[in-house]
Coordinates of C-alpha atoms in Angstrom, one line a residue:
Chain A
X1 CA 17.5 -38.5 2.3
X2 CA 14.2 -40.0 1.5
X3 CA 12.8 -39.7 -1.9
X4 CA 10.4 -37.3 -2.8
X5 CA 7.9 -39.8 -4.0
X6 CA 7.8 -40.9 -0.4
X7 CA 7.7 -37.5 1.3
X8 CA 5.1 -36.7 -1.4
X9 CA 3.0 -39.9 -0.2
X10 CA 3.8 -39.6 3.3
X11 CA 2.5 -35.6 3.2
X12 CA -1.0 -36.8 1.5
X13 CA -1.1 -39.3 4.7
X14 CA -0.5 -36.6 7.3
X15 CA -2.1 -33.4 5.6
X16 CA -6.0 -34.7 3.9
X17 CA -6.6 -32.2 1.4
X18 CA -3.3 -31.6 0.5
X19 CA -2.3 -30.6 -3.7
X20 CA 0.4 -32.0 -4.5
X21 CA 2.5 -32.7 -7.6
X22 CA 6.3 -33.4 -8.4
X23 CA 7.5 -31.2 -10.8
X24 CA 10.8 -32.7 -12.9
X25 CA 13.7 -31.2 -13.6
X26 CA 15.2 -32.5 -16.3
X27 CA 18.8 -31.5 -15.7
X28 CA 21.3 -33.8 -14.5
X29 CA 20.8 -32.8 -11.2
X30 CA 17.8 -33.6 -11.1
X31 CA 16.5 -32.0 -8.3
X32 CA 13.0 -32.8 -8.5
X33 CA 10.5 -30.1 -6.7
X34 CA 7.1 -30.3 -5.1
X35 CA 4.7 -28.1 -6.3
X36 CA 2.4 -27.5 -3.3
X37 CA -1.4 -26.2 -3.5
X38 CA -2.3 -23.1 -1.4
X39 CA -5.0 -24.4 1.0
X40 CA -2.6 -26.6 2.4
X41 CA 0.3 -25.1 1.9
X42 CA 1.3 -24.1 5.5
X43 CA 0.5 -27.4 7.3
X44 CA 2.3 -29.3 4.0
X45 CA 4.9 -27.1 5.3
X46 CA 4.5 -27.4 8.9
X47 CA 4.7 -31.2 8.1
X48 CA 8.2 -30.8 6.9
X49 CA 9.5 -28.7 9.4
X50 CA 8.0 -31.0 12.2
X51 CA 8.2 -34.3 11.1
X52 CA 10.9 -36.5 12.6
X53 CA 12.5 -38.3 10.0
X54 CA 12.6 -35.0 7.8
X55 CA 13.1 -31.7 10.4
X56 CA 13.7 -29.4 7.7
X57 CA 14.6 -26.5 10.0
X58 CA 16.4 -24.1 7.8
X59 CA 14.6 -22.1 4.9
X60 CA 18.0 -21.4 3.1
X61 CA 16.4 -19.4 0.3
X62 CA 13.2 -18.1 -1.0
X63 CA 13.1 -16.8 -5.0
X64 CA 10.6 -15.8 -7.6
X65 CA 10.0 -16.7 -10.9
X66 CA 8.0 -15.8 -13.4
X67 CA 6.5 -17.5 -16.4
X68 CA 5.4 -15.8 -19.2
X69 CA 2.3 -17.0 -21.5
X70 CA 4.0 -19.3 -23.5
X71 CA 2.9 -21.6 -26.8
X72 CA 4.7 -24.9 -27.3
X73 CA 4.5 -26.2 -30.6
X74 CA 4.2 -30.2 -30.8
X75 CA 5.0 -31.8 -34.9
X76 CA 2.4 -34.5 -35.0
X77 CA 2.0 -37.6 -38.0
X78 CA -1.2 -37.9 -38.5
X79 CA -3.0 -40.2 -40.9
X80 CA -5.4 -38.8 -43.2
X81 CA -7.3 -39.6 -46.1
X82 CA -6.8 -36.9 -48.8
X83 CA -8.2 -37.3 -52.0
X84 CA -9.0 -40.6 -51.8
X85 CA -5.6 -41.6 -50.8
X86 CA -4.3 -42.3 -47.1
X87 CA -1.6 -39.8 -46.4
X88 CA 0.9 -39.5 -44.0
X89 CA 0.7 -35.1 -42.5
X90 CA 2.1 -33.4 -40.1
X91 CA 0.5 -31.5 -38.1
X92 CA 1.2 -28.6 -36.0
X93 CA -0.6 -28.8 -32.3
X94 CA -0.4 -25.8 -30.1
X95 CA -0.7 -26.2 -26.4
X96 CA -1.0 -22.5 -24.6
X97 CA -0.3 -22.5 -21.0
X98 CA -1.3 -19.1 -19.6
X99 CA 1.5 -17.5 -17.6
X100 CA 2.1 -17.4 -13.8
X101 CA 4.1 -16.4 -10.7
X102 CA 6.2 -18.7 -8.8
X103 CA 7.9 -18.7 -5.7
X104 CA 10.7 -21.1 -4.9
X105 CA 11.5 -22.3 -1.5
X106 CA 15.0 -24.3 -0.3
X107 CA 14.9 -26.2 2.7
X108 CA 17.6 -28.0 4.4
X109 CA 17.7 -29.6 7.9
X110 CA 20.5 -28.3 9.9
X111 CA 19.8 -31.1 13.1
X112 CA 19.6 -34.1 10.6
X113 CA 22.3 -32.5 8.0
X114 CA 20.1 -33.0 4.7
X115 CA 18.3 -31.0 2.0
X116 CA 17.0 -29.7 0.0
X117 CA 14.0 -30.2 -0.4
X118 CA 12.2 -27.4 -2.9
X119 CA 8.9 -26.6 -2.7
X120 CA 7.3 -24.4 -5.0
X121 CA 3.8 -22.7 -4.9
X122 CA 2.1 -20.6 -8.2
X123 CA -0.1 -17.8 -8.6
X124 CA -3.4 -17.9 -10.9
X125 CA -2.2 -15.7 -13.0
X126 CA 0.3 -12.6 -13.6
X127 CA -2.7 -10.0 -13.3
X128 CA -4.8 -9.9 -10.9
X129 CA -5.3 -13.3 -9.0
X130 CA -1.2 -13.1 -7.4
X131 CA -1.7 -14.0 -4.1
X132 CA -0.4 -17.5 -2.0
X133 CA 0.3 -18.1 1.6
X134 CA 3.0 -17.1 3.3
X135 CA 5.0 -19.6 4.7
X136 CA 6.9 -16.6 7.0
X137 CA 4.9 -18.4 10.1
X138 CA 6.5 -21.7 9.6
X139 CA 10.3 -20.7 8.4
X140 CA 10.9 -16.9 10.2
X141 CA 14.0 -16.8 7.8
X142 CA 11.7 -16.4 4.8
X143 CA 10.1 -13.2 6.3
X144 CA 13.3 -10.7 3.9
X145 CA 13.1 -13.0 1.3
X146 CA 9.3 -12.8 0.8
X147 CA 9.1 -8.7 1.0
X148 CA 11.7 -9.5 -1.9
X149 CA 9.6 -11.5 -3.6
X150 CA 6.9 -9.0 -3.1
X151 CA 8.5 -5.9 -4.3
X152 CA 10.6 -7.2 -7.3
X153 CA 7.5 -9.6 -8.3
X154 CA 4.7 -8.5 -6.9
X155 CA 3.0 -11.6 -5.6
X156 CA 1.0 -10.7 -2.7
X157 CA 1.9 -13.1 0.9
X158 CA -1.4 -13.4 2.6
X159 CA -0.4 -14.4 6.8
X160 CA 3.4 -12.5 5.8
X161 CA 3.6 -10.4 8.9
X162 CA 5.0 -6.8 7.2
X163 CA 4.5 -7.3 3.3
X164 CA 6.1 -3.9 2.6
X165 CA 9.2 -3.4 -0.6
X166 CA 12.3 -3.7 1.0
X167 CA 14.9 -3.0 -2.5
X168 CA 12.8 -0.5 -4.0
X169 CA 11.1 2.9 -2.9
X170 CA 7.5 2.6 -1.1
X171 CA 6.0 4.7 -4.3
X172 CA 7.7 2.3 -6.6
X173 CA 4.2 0.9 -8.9
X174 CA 6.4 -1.8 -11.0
X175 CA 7.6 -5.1 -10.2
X176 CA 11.3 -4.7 -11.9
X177 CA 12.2 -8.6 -12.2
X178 CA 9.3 -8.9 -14.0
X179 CA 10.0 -10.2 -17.7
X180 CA 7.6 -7.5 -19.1
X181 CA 9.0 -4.9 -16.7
X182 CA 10.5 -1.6 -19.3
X183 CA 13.2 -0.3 -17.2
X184 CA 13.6 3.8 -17.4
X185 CA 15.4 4.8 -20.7
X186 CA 17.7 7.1 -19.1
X187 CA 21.3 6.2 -19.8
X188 CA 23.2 7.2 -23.0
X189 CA 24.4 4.3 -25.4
X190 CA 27.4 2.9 -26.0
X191 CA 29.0 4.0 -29.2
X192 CA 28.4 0.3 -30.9
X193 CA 25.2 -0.8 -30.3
X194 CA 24.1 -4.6 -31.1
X195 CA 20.8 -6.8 -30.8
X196 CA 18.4 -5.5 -28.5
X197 CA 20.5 -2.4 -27.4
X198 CA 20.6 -1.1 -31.0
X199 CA 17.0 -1.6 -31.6
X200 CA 16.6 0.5 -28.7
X201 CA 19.6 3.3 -29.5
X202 CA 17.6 3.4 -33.1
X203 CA 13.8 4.5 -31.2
X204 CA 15.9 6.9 -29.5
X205 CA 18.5 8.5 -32.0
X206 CA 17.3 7.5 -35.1
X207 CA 19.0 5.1 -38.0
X208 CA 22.8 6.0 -37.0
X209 CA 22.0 4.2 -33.5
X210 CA 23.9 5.5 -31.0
X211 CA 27.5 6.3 -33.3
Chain B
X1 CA 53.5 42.2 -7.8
X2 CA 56.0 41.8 -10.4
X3 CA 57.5 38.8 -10.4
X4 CA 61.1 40.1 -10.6
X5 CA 60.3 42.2 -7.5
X6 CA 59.0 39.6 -5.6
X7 CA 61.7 37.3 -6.8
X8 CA 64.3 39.9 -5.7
X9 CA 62.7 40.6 -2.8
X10 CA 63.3 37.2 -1.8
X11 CA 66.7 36.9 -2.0
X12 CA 67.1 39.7 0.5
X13 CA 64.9 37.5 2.8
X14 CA 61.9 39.3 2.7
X15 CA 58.7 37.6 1.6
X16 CA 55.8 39.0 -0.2
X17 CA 53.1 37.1 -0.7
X18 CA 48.8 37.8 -1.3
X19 CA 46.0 37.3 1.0
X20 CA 44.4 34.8 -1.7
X21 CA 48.0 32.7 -1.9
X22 CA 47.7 32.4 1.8
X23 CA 43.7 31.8 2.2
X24 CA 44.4 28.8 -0.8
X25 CA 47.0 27.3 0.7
X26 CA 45.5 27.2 4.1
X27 CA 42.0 25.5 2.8
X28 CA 43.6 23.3 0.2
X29 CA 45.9 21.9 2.9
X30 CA 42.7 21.1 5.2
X31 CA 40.3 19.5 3.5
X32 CA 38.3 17.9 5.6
X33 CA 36.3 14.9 4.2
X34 CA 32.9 13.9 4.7
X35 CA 33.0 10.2 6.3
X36 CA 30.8 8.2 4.6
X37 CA 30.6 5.2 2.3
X38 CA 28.5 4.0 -0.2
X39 CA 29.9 0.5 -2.0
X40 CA 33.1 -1.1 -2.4
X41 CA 35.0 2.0 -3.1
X42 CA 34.7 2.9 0.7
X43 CA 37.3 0.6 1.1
X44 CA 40.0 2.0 -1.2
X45 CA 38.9 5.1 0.3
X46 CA 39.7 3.8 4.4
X47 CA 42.8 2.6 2.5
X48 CA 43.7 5.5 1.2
X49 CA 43.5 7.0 5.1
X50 CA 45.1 4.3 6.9
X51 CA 49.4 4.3 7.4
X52 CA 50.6 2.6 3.9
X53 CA 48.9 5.6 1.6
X54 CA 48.1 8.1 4.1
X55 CA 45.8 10.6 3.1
X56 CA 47.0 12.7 6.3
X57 CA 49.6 13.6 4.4
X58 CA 47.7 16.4 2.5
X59 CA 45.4 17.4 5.3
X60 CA 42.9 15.3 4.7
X61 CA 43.1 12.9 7.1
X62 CA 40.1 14.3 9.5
X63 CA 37.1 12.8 8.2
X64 CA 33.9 14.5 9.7
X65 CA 30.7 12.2 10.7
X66 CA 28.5 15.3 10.4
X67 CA 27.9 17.1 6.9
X68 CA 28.1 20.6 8.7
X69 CA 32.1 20.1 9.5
X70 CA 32.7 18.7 5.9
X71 CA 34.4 20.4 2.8
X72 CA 34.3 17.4 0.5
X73 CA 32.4 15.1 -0.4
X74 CA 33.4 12.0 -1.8
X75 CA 31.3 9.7 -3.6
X76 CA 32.8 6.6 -2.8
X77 CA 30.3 3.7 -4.5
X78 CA 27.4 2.9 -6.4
X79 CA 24.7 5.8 -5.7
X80 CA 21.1 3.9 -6.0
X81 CA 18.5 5.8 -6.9
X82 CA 16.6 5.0 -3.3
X83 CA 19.8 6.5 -1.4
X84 CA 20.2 9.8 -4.0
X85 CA 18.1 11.9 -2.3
X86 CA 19.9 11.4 0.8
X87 CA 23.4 12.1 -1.3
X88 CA 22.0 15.3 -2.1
X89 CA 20.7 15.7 1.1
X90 CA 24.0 15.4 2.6
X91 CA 25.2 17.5 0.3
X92 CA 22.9 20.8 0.6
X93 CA 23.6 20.3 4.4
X94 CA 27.6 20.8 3.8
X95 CA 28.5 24.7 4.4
X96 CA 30.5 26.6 1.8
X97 CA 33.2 26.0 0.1
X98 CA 32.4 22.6 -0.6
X99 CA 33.6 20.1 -2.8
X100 CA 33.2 16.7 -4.4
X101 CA 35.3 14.1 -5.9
X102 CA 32.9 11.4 -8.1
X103 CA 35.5 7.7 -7.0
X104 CA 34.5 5.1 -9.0
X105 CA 32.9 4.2 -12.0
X106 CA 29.4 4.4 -10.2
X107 CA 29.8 7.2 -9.0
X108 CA 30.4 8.9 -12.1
X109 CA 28.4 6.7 -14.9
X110 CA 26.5 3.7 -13.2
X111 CA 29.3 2.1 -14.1
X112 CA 28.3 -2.1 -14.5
X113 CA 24.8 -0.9 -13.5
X114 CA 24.1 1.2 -16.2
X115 CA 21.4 -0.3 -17.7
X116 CA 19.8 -1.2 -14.8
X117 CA 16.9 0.1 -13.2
X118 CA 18.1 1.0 -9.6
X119 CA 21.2 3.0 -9.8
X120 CA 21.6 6.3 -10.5
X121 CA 23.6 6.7 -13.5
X122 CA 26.2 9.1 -12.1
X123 CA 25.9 12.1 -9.3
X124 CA 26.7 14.7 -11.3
X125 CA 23.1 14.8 -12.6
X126 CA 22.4 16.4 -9.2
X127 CA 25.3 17.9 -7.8
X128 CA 28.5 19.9 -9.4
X129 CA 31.3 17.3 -9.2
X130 CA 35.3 19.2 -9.2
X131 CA 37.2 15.5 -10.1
X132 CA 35.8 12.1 -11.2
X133 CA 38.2 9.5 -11.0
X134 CA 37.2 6.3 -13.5
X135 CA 37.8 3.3 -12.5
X136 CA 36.7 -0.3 -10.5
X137 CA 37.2 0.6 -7.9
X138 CA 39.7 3.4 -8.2
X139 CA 43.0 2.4 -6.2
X140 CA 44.6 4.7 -3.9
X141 CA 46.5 6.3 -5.7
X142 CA 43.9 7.3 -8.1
X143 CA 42.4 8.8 -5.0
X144 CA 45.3 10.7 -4.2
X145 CA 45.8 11.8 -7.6
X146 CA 42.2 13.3 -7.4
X147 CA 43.4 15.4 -4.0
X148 CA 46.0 16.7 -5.7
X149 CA 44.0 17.3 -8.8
X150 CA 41.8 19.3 -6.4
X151 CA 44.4 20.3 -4.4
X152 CA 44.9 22.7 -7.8
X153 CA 42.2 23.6 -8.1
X154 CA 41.6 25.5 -4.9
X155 CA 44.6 27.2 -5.7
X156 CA 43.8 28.1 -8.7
X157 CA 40.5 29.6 -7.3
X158 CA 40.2 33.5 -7.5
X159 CA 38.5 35.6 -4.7
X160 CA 37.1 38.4 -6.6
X161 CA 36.6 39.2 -9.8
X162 CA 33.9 38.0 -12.5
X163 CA 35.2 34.6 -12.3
X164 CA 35.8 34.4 -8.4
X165 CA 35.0 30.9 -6.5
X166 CA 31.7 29.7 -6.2
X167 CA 31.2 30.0 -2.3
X168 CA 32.2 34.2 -2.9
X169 CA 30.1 35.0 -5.4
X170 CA 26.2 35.0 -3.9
X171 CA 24.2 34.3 -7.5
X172 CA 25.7 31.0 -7.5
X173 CA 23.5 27.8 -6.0
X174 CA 25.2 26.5 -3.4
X175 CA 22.3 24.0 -2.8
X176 CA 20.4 22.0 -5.3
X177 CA 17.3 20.4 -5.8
X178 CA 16.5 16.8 -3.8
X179 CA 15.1 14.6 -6.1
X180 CA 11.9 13.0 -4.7
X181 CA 10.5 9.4 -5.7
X182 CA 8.4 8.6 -8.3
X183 CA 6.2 5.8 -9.6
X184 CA 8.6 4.5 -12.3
X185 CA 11.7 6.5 -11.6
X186 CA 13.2 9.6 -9.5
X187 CA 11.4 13.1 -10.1
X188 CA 13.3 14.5 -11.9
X189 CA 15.5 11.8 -12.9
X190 CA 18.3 14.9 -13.5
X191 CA 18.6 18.4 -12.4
X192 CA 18.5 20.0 -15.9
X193 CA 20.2 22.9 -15.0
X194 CA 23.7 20.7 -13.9
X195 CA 23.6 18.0 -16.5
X196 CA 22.0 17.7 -20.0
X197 CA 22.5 14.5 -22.0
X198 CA 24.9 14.5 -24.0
X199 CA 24.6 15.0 -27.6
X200 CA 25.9 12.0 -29.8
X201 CA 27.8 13.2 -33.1
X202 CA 27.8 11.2 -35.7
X203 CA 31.3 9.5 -36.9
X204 CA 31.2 10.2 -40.4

């Protein structure tokens, strides 16, 4: 199948305006993604689906991720002057990328037997700004996958034709795939806590843990 | 009656027997199942109907599709906490005497799903369960064993007295609270007056 970076270039052609960016993974399968920006997103995406030497037909599967706030800490050698003397430190660099929601999308092509390509499109934030485009218009297949997305993440699909929760009960306020998301503490211990569960078997019975 | 006279009595071909021998053994030798499934252990359970196991073979092989024909229920699979109302449900809607048989170790604990936040961490937090049968899923034969199990205890069931059967004595409950959905969990996440959590005693 073609290369991404030529999909990529061939999308900016067809689609002015369009966001994009190739996002690496560095595994060895290296199956590189696109990340796609939402004002565009659904004629990037009716792009793929319609263009002839790509047809990618078949939405295999939609998922969610999400991405805490997280702080990466770079080790830098930097040369200083201290006391006079030129010194060799290191120093410590923070970089803080504020968290965000992510949904995932696999396409194949079932009349030109190729795929997948992944497309991925992010939120603003985890709070309040959690909306992005539905792509339920352009792939039908992704219309389950998306109320999935919905109830167990909580991004909002604006075009999605019936955004309602699908796993979970309709008065249901949490998002339970969610990394912050405190499941209900209703189930007794096993006898030998560890780790987490023994922290938690501690809150509840006191020092003995669960025993 | 004395158990010499009866025994004597016998030999001379004449058989004595009691009204609540003969009520027993005609409604632990029809129990009538309720027919539906919840998860995998359905299909042990169809197993244990079809020729090679044979369920029919205590009485059981008539499995009702409406609650109101039903004397057992079993609780074949994981019960999530969106489909134990309906469980209940089902349940309350089963006339007297009823029973249940927790297959599975869902059913009776969450079983894998324990700590998760969508299944219901065993039925008997809302409904008396007679026989829970451990296990991943159970196989037939575990299921039998839990008729038979049950199978003694309807005969071991008195009709009067202090300590008569549930469906005889009118201040017992014969239906039970449906739990209704709430923001972060069912309300109430048990029926406190069936199930209390247990209370862990330190190994010394």
């Amino acid at each position: 199948m073609e290369a991404l970076e030529s999909i990529k270039e061939r999308i900016e052609a067809a689609v002015p305006g369009a966001v994009l960016e190739i996002v690496e993974n560095p595994g060895p399968a290296a199956e590189h993604s696109l990340a796609v920006g939402h004002e565009q997103a659904v004629r990037v995406a009716e792009f793929l689906r319609d263009d002839d030497e790509l047809k990618l037909d078949h939405c295999s599967n939609v998922t969610g991720v999400d991405w805490l706030d997280s702080v990466e800490k770079l080790r830098e050698k930097v040369k200083k002057v201290v006391d006079g003397e030129e010194k060799e430190v290191v120093e410590v660099k923070e970089i803080h990328t504020p968290g965000y929601l992510e949904s995932v999308y696999h396409l194949f092509s079932m009349k030109l037997g190729h795929g997948p390509v992944v497309l991925r499109l992010r939120t603003g934030n985890r709070t309040d700004d959690v909306s992005m485009p539905s792509l339920t218009p352009v792939w039908r297949g992704a219309e389950l996958q998306e109320r999935e997305i919905f109830d167990l993440y909580g991004i909002q699909f604006k075009g999605h034709p019936d955004l309602r929760r699908i796993l979970m009960w309709d008065e249901f306020e949490d998002h339970p795939m969610r990394r912050d998301y405190v499941e209900p503490d209703d189930y007794e211990y096993e006898p030998t806590p560890h780790d987490e569960v023994l922290k938690k078997a501690q809150a509840r019975y006191g020092e003995g843990g669960a025993q | 009656m004395d158990e010499g006279l009866r025994s004597e009595l016998s030999k001379q071909g004449v058989f004595t027997t009691t009204i609540e021998d003969i009520y027993n053994w005609g409604r632990r030798n029809s129990v009538w199942p309720l027919q539906f499934g919840l998860a995998c252990c359905a299909i042990e359970m169809i197993a244990t109907t079809m020729a090679r196991y044979d369920l029919a073979r205590f009485g059981a092989e008539v499995f009702r599709p409406s609650p109101r024909q039903a004397d057992l229920m079993i609780v074949a699979g994981t019960v999530t906490k969106k489909m134990a109302p309906q469980v209940v449900r089902l349940y309350n809607q089963m006339p007297e005497p009823k029973y249940v048989i927790a297959m599975g170790a869902c059913a009776i604990s969450g079983g894998p799903f324990k700590q998760g936040y969508n299944v219901l961490k065993g039925i008997d937090r809302f409904m008396p369960v007679d026989v829970h049968i451990p296990g991943c899923p159970p196989r037939p034969e575990a299921l039998i064993h839990a008729f038979m199990t049950l199978q003694k205890k309807i005969d071991a069931q008195k009709l009067t007295g202090p300590d008569r059967a549930r469906h005889l004595n009118a201040d017992e409950p014969s239906e039970f609270p449906v739990p209704s959905f709430g923001a972060k969990d069912l309300d109430p996440p048990q029926n406190n007056a069936l199930w209390q959590p247990p209370k862990l005693e330190r190994a010394e």
